[in-house]
Short mmCIF file of C-alpha atoms and ligand atoms in Angstrom, two decimals:
data_model
loop_
_atom_site.label_atom_id
_atom_site.label_comp_id
_atom_site.label_asym_id
_atom_site.label_seq_id
_atom_site.Cartn_x
_atom_site.Cartn_y
_atom_site.Cartn_z
CA UNK A 40 3.09 30.98 13.87
CA UNK A 41 3.58 32.65 17.24
CA UNK A 42 2.14 29.63 19.01
CA UNK A 43 4.85 27.31 17.77
CA UNK A 44 8.27 26.81 19.23
CA UNK A 45 11.21 25.10 17.62
CA UNK A 46 13.35 22.99 19.92
CA UNK A 47 16.40 21.03 18.95
CA UNK A 48 17.35 17.76 20.54
CA UNK A 49 18.14 14.12 20.00
CA UNK A 50 14.99 11.99 20.05
CA UNK A 51 16.94 8.98 21.30
CA UNK A 52 18.06 10.79 24.49
CA UNK A 53 15.46 10.66 27.31
CA UNK A 54 16.43 14.07 28.75
CA UNK A 55 15.88 15.74 25.36
CA UNK A 56 12.45 14.15 25.00
CA UNK A 57 11.58 15.16 28.57
CA UNK A 58 12.50 18.75 27.70
CA UNK A 59 10.10 18.72 24.72
CA UNK A 60 7.30 17.21 26.80
CA UNK A 61 7.82 19.82 29.53
CA UNK A 62 7.33 22.58 26.94
CA UNK A 63 4.07 21.13 25.58
CA UNK A 64 0.90 22.27 27.32
CA UNK A 65 -2.47 20.49 26.99
CA UNK A 66 -2.95 17.11 25.42
CA UNK A 67 0.25 16.06 23.69
CA UNK A 68 0.82 14.26 20.39
CA UNK A 69 4.33 13.12 19.53
CA UNK A 70 5.04 12.38 15.88
CA UNK A 71 8.20 10.45 15.02
CA UNK A 72 9.04 10.83 11.34
CA UNK A 73 12.31 8.94 11.60
CA UNK A 74 14.02 5.97 9.96
CA UNK A 75 12.66 2.78 11.57
CA UNK A 76 15.88 1.90 13.39
CA UNK A 77 15.93 5.38 14.97
CA UNK A 78 12.21 5.19 15.82
CA UNK A 79 12.93 2.04 17.83
CA UNK A 80 15.63 3.88 19.83
CA UNK A 81 13.39 6.93 20.29
CA UNK A 82 10.59 4.73 21.66
CA UNK A 83 13.05 3.07 24.02
CA UNK A 84 14.04 6.52 25.29
CA UNK A 85 10.40 7.62 25.59
CA UNK A 86 9.53 4.50 27.59
CA UNK A 87 11.85 5.60 30.41
CA UNK A 88 9.83 8.82 31.01
CA UNK A 89 6.63 9.58 32.89
CA UNK A 90 4.28 10.04 29.97
CA UNK A 91 1.63 12.76 30.03
CA UNK A 92 -1.94 11.54 30.36
CA UNK A 93 -3.65 10.92 27.03
CA UNK A 94 -0.39 11.13 25.07
CA UNK A 95 -0.85 10.28 21.38
CA UNK A 96 2.15 8.73 19.67
CA UNK A 97 2.38 8.75 15.88
CA UNK A 98 5.03 6.81 13.97
CA UNK A 99 5.81 7.10 10.28
CA UNK A 100 6.19 3.98 8.17
CA UNK A 101 7.96 1.64 7.70
CA UNK A 102 7.00 0.18 11.06
CA UNK A 103 10.13 -1.76 12.03
CA UNK A 104 12.55 -3.22 9.53
CA UNK A 105 11.19 -6.78 9.44
CA UNK A 106 8.69 -9.00 11.26
CA UNK A 107 10.94 -9.48 14.31
CA UNK A 108 11.63 -5.77 14.86
CA UNK A 109 7.98 -4.86 14.18
CA UNK A 110 6.89 -7.34 16.86
CA UNK A 111 9.47 -6.04 19.33
CA UNK A 112 8.42 -2.44 18.64
CA UNK A 113 4.76 -3.35 19.15
CA UNK A 114 5.53 -5.03 22.46
CA UNK A 115 7.39 -1.94 23.63
CA UNK A 116 4.65 0.44 22.49
CA UNK A 117 1.88 -1.64 23.98
CA UNK A 118 3.58 -1.49 27.37
CA UNK A 119 3.71 2.31 27.10
CA UNK A 120 0.29 3.25 25.75
CA UNK A 121 -3.10 1.72 24.93
CA UNK A 122 -3.54 0.80 21.27
CA UNK A 123 -6.14 3.58 20.86
CA UNK A 124 -3.39 6.17 21.49
CA UNK A 125 -0.94 4.72 18.96
CA UNK A 126 -0.97 5.97 15.38
CA UNK A 127 1.04 3.96 12.90
CA UNK A 128 0.81 6.42 10.06
CA UNK A 129 0.14 5.27 6.51
CA UNK A 130 -1.06 8.09 4.31
CA UNK A 131 -2.66 5.70 1.80
CA UNK A 132 -5.41 5.16 4.37
CA UNK A 133 -6.17 8.88 4.02
CA UNK A 134 -6.37 8.92 0.22
CA UNK A 135 -9.92 9.71 -0.80
CA UNK A 136 -9.67 7.32 -3.76
CA UNK A 137 -8.66 4.50 -1.45
CA UNK A 138 -11.48 5.30 0.99
CA UNK A 139 -13.82 5.37 -2.02
CA UNK A 140 -13.52 1.59 -2.08
CA UNK A 141 -15.80 1.50 0.94
CA UNK A 142 -18.62 3.41 -0.74
CA UNK A 143 -18.20 1.68 -4.06
CA UNK A 144 -18.20 -1.81 -2.59
CA UNK A 145 -20.60 -1.45 0.31
CA UNK A 146 -23.12 1.19 -0.78
CA UNK A 147 -24.07 -0.46 -4.10
CA UNK A 148 -25.71 -3.76 -4.80
CA UNK A 149 -24.08 -4.17 -8.18
CA UNK A 150 -20.45 -4.86 -7.23
CA UNK A 151 -20.42 -6.59 -3.86
CA UNK A 152 -22.33 -9.73 -4.96
CA UNK A 153 -19.78 -10.13 -7.77
CA UNK A 154 -16.68 -9.55 -5.68
CA UNK A 155 -15.64 -13.17 -5.24
CA UNK A 156 -13.76 -16.00 -6.90
CA UNK A 157 -16.60 -17.28 -9.13
CA UNK A 158 -16.81 -13.88 -10.85
CA UNK A 159 -13.37 -12.36 -10.61
CA UNK A 160 -10.35 -13.66 -12.47
CA UNK A 161 -7.67 -11.47 -10.89
CA UNK A 162 -7.02 -8.19 -9.14
CA UNK A 163 -4.05 -5.96 -9.91
CA UNK A 164 -2.98 -3.14 -7.61
CA UNK A 165 -0.36 -1.00 -9.30
CA UNK A 166 1.52 2.07 -8.10
CA UNK A 167 4.08 2.98 -10.74
CA UNK A 168 5.79 6.34 -10.36
CA UNK A 169 7.71 8.63 -12.71
CA UNK A 170 9.68 9.83 -9.72
CA UNK A 171 13.15 8.40 -9.28
CA UNK A 172 15.17 8.39 -6.10
CA UNK A 173 14.89 12.12 -5.35
CA UNK A 174 17.90 12.16 -3.03
CA UNK A 175 16.40 9.62 -0.62
CA UNK A 176 19.14 6.96 -0.90
CA UNK A 177 19.74 7.00 2.86
CA UNK A 178 16.27 5.59 3.42
CA UNK A 179 15.29 3.98 0.13
CA UNK A 180 18.45 2.00 -0.54
CA UNK A 181 17.72 0.03 2.65
CA UNK A 182 14.02 -0.34 1.96
CA UNK A 183 13.50 -0.94 -1.78
CA UNK A 184 10.20 -0.98 -3.62
CA UNK A 185 8.80 -4.03 -1.84
CA UNK A 186 9.16 -2.56 1.64
CA UNK A 187 8.64 1.10 0.68
CA UNK A 188 5.35 0.57 -1.13
CA UNK A 189 3.98 -2.99 -1.10
CA UNK A 190 4.65 -4.07 2.49
CA UNK A 191 2.80 -1.00 3.75
CA UNK A 192 0.60 0.94 1.35
CA UNK A 193 -0.48 -1.61 -1.23
CA UNK A 194 -1.30 -4.36 1.26
CA UNK A 195 -3.65 -1.94 3.00
CA UNK A 196 -5.30 -1.21 -0.35
CA UNK A 197 -5.61 -4.98 -0.90
CA UNK A 198 -7.27 -5.27 2.51
CA UNK A 199 -9.92 -2.70 1.55
CA UNK A 200 -10.51 -4.35 -1.84
CA UNK A 201 -10.88 -7.83 -0.37
CA UNK A 202 -12.28 -7.43 3.17
CA UNK A 203 -15.70 -8.69 4.20
CA UNK A 204 -18.43 -6.04 4.47
CA UNK A 205 -17.98 -4.40 7.89
CA UNK A 206 -20.96 -3.58 10.10
CA UNK A 207 -19.67 -0.02 10.56
CA UNK A 208 -16.65 2.04 9.61
CA UNK A 209 -15.58 2.66 13.17
CA UNK A 210 -12.04 1.76 14.08
CA UNK A 211 -12.85 -1.67 15.56
CA UNK A 212 -14.96 -2.89 12.65
CA UNK A 213 -12.89 -1.43 9.85
CA UNK A 214 -9.48 -2.37 11.21
CA UNK A 215 -10.76 -5.73 12.39
CA UNK A 216 -12.02 -6.49 8.88
CA UNK A 217 -8.71 -5.47 7.35
CA UNK A 218 -6.77 -7.59 9.83
CA UNK A 219 -8.97 -10.60 9.12
CA UNK A 220 -8.37 -10.60 5.37
CA UNK A 221 -4.64 -9.91 5.77
CA UNK A 222 -4.35 -12.91 8.09
CA UNK A 223 -5.62 -15.04 5.19
CA UNK A 224 -3.15 -13.52 2.69
CA UNK A 225 0.13 -15.15 1.65
CA UNK A 226 2.48 -15.32 -1.33
CA UNK A 227 0.90 -17.31 -4.19
CA UNK A 228 3.91 -19.62 -4.06
CA UNK A 229 4.61 -20.07 -0.39
CA UNK A 230 8.38 -19.94 -0.95
CA UNK A 231 8.09 -16.35 -2.16
CA UNK A 232 9.11 -17.00 -5.77
CA UNK A 233 5.80 -15.74 -7.23
CA UNK A 234 7.51 -12.36 -7.40
CA UNK A 235 9.72 -10.27 -9.66
CA UNK A 236 12.19 -7.50 -8.97
CA UNK A 237 14.18 -5.06 -11.04
CA UNK A 238 16.35 -1.98 -10.78
CA UNK A 239 16.40 0.93 -13.19
CA UNK A 240 19.33 1.71 -15.43
CA UNK A 241 20.00 5.07 -17.08
CA UNK A 242 17.23 6.49 -19.23
CA UNK A 243 15.05 9.48 -20.01
CA UNK A 244 11.83 10.66 -18.36
CA UNK A 245 9.99 13.70 -19.76
CA UNK A 246 13.04 14.61 -21.79
CA UNK A 247 15.26 14.55 -18.71
CA UNK A 248 18.22 12.18 -18.56
CA UNK A 249 18.32 10.07 -15.43
CA UNK A 250 21.40 8.23 -14.19
CA UNK A 251 21.18 4.54 -13.37
CA UNK A 252 19.94 3.85 -9.82
CA UNK A 253 23.37 2.50 -8.86
CA UNK A 254 24.97 5.79 -9.92
CA UNK A 255 22.72 7.90 -7.67
CA UNK A 256 24.44 9.53 -4.70
CA UNK A 257 24.46 7.34 -1.59
CA UNK A 258 23.45 4.08 -3.30
CA UNK A 259 25.38 0.94 -2.44
CA UNK A 260 25.25 -1.08 -5.71
CA UNK A 261 26.10 -4.35 -3.96
CA UNK A 262 22.99 -4.04 -1.76
CA UNK A 263 20.98 -5.13 -4.80
CA UNK A 264 18.06 -2.85 -3.89
CA UNK A 265 15.11 -3.18 -6.25
CA UNK A 266 13.30 -0.10 -7.56
CA UNK A 267 10.46 -2.13 -9.08
CA UNK A 268 8.72 -5.00 -7.34
CA UNK A 269 5.82 -7.24 -8.28
CA UNK A 270 4.31 -9.92 -6.08
CA UNK A 271 1.44 -12.31 -6.61
CA UNK A 272 -0.55 -13.12 -3.50
CA UNK A 273 -3.32 -15.55 -2.62
CA UNK A 274 -6.10 -15.07 -0.09
CA UNK A 275 -7.06 -18.32 1.60
CA UNK A 276 -10.73 -17.81 2.33
CA UNK A 277 -14.05 -18.85 0.79
CA UNK A 278 -14.50 -15.57 -1.07
CA UNK A 279 -11.10 -15.33 -2.76
CA UNK A 280 -9.56 -18.83 -2.95
CA UNK A 281 -7.77 -19.19 -6.30
CA UNK A 282 -7.86 -15.50 -7.30
CA UNK A 283 -4.40 -13.96 -7.81
CA UNK A 284 -3.82 -10.49 -6.38
CA UNK A 285 -0.90 -8.91 -8.22
CA UNK A 286 0.70 -5.97 -6.41
CA UNK A 287 3.30 -3.90 -8.21
CA UNK A 288 5.14 -0.69 -7.57
CA UNK A 289 8.19 0.94 -9.04
CA UNK A 290 10.11 4.14 -9.55
CA UNK A 291 11.39 5.91 -12.68
CA UNK A 292 8.78 4.31 -14.91
CA UNK A 293 7.50 5.88 -18.12
CA UNK A 294 3.82 5.74 -17.23
CA UNK A 295 2.65 6.66 -13.72
CA UNK A 296 -0.06 4.02 -13.58
CA UNK A 297 -1.61 4.05 -10.10
CA UNK A 298 -4.74 1.99 -9.99
CA UNK A 299 -6.76 -0.95 -8.78
CA UNK A 300 -7.87 -3.17 -11.64
CA UNK A 301 -10.53 -5.79 -11.02
CA UNK A 302 -10.78 -8.19 -13.97
CA UNK A 303 -14.05 -10.12 -14.17
CA UNK A 304 -14.18 -13.63 -15.59
CA UNK A 305 -15.40 -14.26 -19.12
CA UNK A 306 -19.09 -15.14 -19.39
CA UNK A 307 -19.77 -18.90 -19.05
CA UNK A 308 -21.21 -18.99 -22.57
CA UNK A 309 -21.15 -16.29 -25.22
CA UNK A 310 -24.25 -16.77 -27.40
CA UNK A 311 -23.12 -18.35 -30.64
CA UNK A 312 -23.36 -15.86 -33.46
CA UNK A 313 -22.07 -12.88 -31.49
CA UNK A 314 -18.75 -11.93 -33.08
CA UNK A 315 -15.92 -9.53 -32.51
CA UNK A 316 -14.11 -8.47 -29.41
CA UNK A 317 -15.16 -10.32 -26.33
CA UNK A 318 -12.74 -10.30 -23.42
CA UNK A 319 -13.62 -9.70 -19.83
CA UNK A 320 -15.26 -6.66 -18.27
CA UNK A 321 -13.09 -4.76 -15.81
CA UNK A 322 -13.46 -2.19 -13.11
CA UNK A 323 -10.61 0.29 -12.91
CA UNK A 324 -10.22 2.60 -9.93
CA UNK A 325 -7.41 5.01 -10.66
CA UNK A 326 -5.81 6.58 -7.59
CA UNK A 327 -4.07 9.31 -9.57
CA UNK A 328 -5.83 10.82 -11.49
CA UNK A 329 -8.87 9.97 -9.38
CA UNK A 330 -11.16 8.26 -11.86
CA UNK A 331 -13.43 5.25 -12.09
CA UNK A 332 -13.86 3.25 -15.29
CA UNK A 333 -16.09 0.30 -15.94
CA UNK A 334 -15.05 -1.44 -19.16
CA UNK A 335 -17.96 -3.33 -20.68
CA UNK A 336 -18.56 -5.40 -23.78
CA UNK A 337 -21.58 -4.21 -25.78
CA UNK A 338 -23.07 -4.68 -29.20
CA UNK A 339 -21.02 -2.35 -31.35
CA UNK A 340 -22.06 0.33 -33.77
CA UNK A 341 -22.96 -0.80 -37.24
CA UNK A 342 -23.52 -4.56 -37.28
CA UNK A 343 -25.46 -5.25 -34.05
CA UNK A 344 -24.11 -8.81 -33.89
CA UNK A 345 -20.53 -7.61 -33.65
CA UNK A 346 -19.31 -6.93 -30.15
CA UNK A 347 -17.28 -3.95 -29.13
CA UNK A 348 -15.95 -2.45 -25.94
CA UNK A 349 -17.17 0.68 -24.21
CA UNK A 350 -16.15 2.49 -21.04
CA UNK A 351 -18.35 4.11 -18.41
CA UNK A 352 -16.10 6.77 -16.98
CA UNK A 353 -16.34 9.23 -14.12
CA UNK A 354 -13.95 11.53 -12.36
CA UNK A 355 -13.86 11.03 -8.61
CA UNK A 356 -13.91 14.30 -6.72
CA UNK A 357 -10.83 15.24 -4.75
CA UNK A 358 -11.08 14.84 -0.99
CA UNK A 359 -11.48 17.97 1.09
CA UNK A 360 -8.17 17.17 2.74
CA UNK A 361 -4.97 15.72 1.31
CA UNK A 362 -4.15 12.14 2.29
CA UNK A 363 -1.80 13.34 5.01
CA UNK A 364 -4.34 15.98 6.07
CA UNK A 365 -6.96 13.26 6.53
CA UNK A 366 -4.61 11.13 8.64
CA UNK A 367 -3.44 14.11 10.73
CA UNK A 368 -6.99 15.25 11.34
CA UNK A 369 -7.94 11.81 12.62
CA UNK A 370 -4.84 11.91 14.84
CA UNK A 371 -5.87 15.30 16.25
CA UNK A 372 -9.36 13.95 16.91
CA UNK A 373 -7.77 10.88 18.57
CA UNK A 374 -9.72 8.64 16.23
CA UNK A 375 -7.49 5.69 15.28
CA UNK A 376 -9.66 4.54 12.35
CA UNK A 377 -7.10 5.68 9.78
CA UNK A 378 -4.07 4.39 11.60
CA UNK A 379 -2.55 0.95 11.14
CA UNK A 380 -3.38 -1.37 14.03
CA UNK A 381 -0.42 -3.20 15.61
CA UNK A 382 -1.45 -6.66 14.43
CA UNK A 383 -2.04 -5.34 10.89
CA UNK A 384 1.52 -3.95 10.75
CA UNK A 385 2.81 -7.38 11.78
CA UNK A 386 0.65 -9.22 9.22
CA UNK A 387 2.01 -7.01 6.45
CA UNK A 388 5.56 -8.02 7.38
CA UNK A 389 4.56 -11.69 7.71
CA UNK A 390 3.11 -11.64 4.18
CA UNK A 391 6.28 -10.27 2.53
CA UNK A 392 8.79 -12.20 4.67
CA UNK A 393 9.02 -15.30 2.42
CA UNK A 394 9.50 -12.98 -0.59
CA UNK A 395 12.30 -11.04 1.09
CA UNK A 396 13.91 -14.35 2.06
CA UNK A 397 13.68 -15.68 -1.52
CA UNK A 398 15.27 -12.48 -2.83
CA UNK A 399 18.04 -12.63 -0.26
CA UNK A 400 18.86 -16.14 -1.49
CA UNK A 401 18.77 -14.90 -5.11
CA UNK A 402 15.98 -17.37 -5.87
CA UNK A 403 14.45 -14.53 -7.93
CA UNK A 404 16.76 -12.68 -10.35
CA UNK A 405 17.24 -8.92 -10.06
CA UNK A 406 16.39 -7.64 -13.55
CA UNK A 407 17.04 -4.27 -15.18
CA UNK A 408 14.85 -1.71 -16.96
CA UNK A 409 15.65 1.61 -18.54
CA UNK A 410 14.41 4.64 -16.58
CA UNK A 411 11.37 5.95 -18.46
CA UNK A 412 10.38 2.51 -19.78
CA UNK A 413 7.49 0.36 -18.55
CA UNK A 414 9.75 -2.10 -16.76
CA UNK A 415 11.94 -4.97 -17.98
CA UNK A 416 11.12 -6.01 -21.55
CA UNK A 417 10.47 -9.58 -20.46
CA UNK A 418 7.72 -8.61 -17.99
CA UNK A 419 5.08 -7.42 -20.47
CA UNK A 420 1.88 -6.05 -18.93
CA UNK A 421 -1.76 -6.61 -19.78
C1 BG6 B 244 5.77 7.11 0.27
C2 BG6 B 244 6.97 6.39 -0.29
O1 BG6 B 244 5.34 6.48 1.44
O2 BG6 B 244 4.73 7.11 -0.69
C3 BG6 B 244 7.44 7.09 -1.55
O3 BG6 B 244 8.01 6.36 0.67
C4 BG6 B 244 6.31 7.22 -2.53
O4 BG6 B 244 8.54 6.39 -2.12
C5 BG6 B 244 5.07 7.82 -1.88
O5 BG6 B 244 6.76 8.07 -3.59
C6 BG6 B 244 3.88 7.76 -2.84
O6 BG6 B 244 2.74 8.33 -2.28
P1 BG6 B 244 2.11 9.69 -2.86
O7 BG6 B 244 0.84 9.85 -2.12
O8 BG6 B 244 3.13 10.75 -2.56
O9 BG6 B 244 1.95 9.50 -4.32
#
C-alpha cells in the first residue's frame, strides 16, 4: 500500500541496516527471513548499531545450524535485546490445531489424568507431506528432514503434548513448561541410533512423475541429505518414563499424514468371554485436516459379547488467523508467548545432536523410498 516502502540493501552490512532503521518511524520490528548462516551475520551487523528503543527482532527458523551456533547466536542476541523483544519464529506454535492441545488436555478431566506412563503405551507425532523439494535445494539440502521439521516444529508439538499443566498460558508459564519437559527429553538410545532416515527416489504423486531427490536442481547427492526422518525419544521424568515418543516427518510421501497419535495401553484384564477385536484405544489429533478422533473398543452390533471398534469424530474449527498470522499478530502485540524462547531453541538442538552425530558416522543407514510411497518398504507403519 502507500504506507509501505521497498528498500534494497544487504542485511549483513551495518550501513544498509542503519538506512532501513532510519526510514522506519514508530516502534520498529525487524524480521530476518534468511538462511541461518546469513542471519548470524545480519545479527552481527545489527549489533554494531544504536538500536531504536523497544525494537522487536524476529528470526525465522532454523535458529542456528547446530547447538554451538545456536548458543553463540543466543549470546549475541541477549547482549543486544531483552528476551521479551526477541521472536524466534516457529509457525507451528501458531497452528490452531497445535494450540488445541492446551484446551483438550487442560480444560477436560477425562484426558489429563490418563496422560502418563501407566496409561499410555506410546505417542507418535507425524508430519508426512506430499510436497517434494519445490525448488528449495539451497536451503533444504543443508537442513534435511530432521533439522527442517523435527528439530524445530515437532519437538515443540511434543512439548505441548507432554508438558505439565501450566498455571496460566502467559509467556512465562507456557514457555517455562515447554522448556522443562524438553530438558528431560533425549534420544531413546543415547547414542542416537534409535532413528531412521531415508531419501526419496523417482516416483509418482497424484499422477505426476517426480524425479529422484538427488536429480533435483541444486542437490549435492554426496551430502546424503535425508528427506524422511524418524526418531524415537524418551522423556526422563515421573510422568513419561518408559514411554516412547516417535517423531517422523518426510517429503514426497503418498499419504500426507499429519497428526498426533496417543496410543493407550491395553486394559489390565479383558473380562473372559468378551471376544473379537480388542486392541488399545487411541486419541488422534490430526493437524491437517483439523480433526479429532477417539478410537474406542465397544460391544459390537449383533452378538453383544463380540467386541468391535468405533470412532468418536469431530472436525476442529479453523483458527481465525493462519498459523503465520497468529505468530505475526503476537509479534505486533509484542507478546512473546508464541515465540521460541532462547533456551528452548538450544534444548531442541541438544536433543537431536546425538542423532545428527550418529548419522554423520553412518551408524544409521540412509535408506530409499519411491516418491509417492509410504516410506521404505522395511519401515512398515502401524
Ligand atoms: C516449514 C518447512 O517450516 O514447514 C517446510 O521448512 C514444510 O519444509 C513446512 O513444508 C510445513 O508447514 P505447513 O504449515 O506449511 O504445512
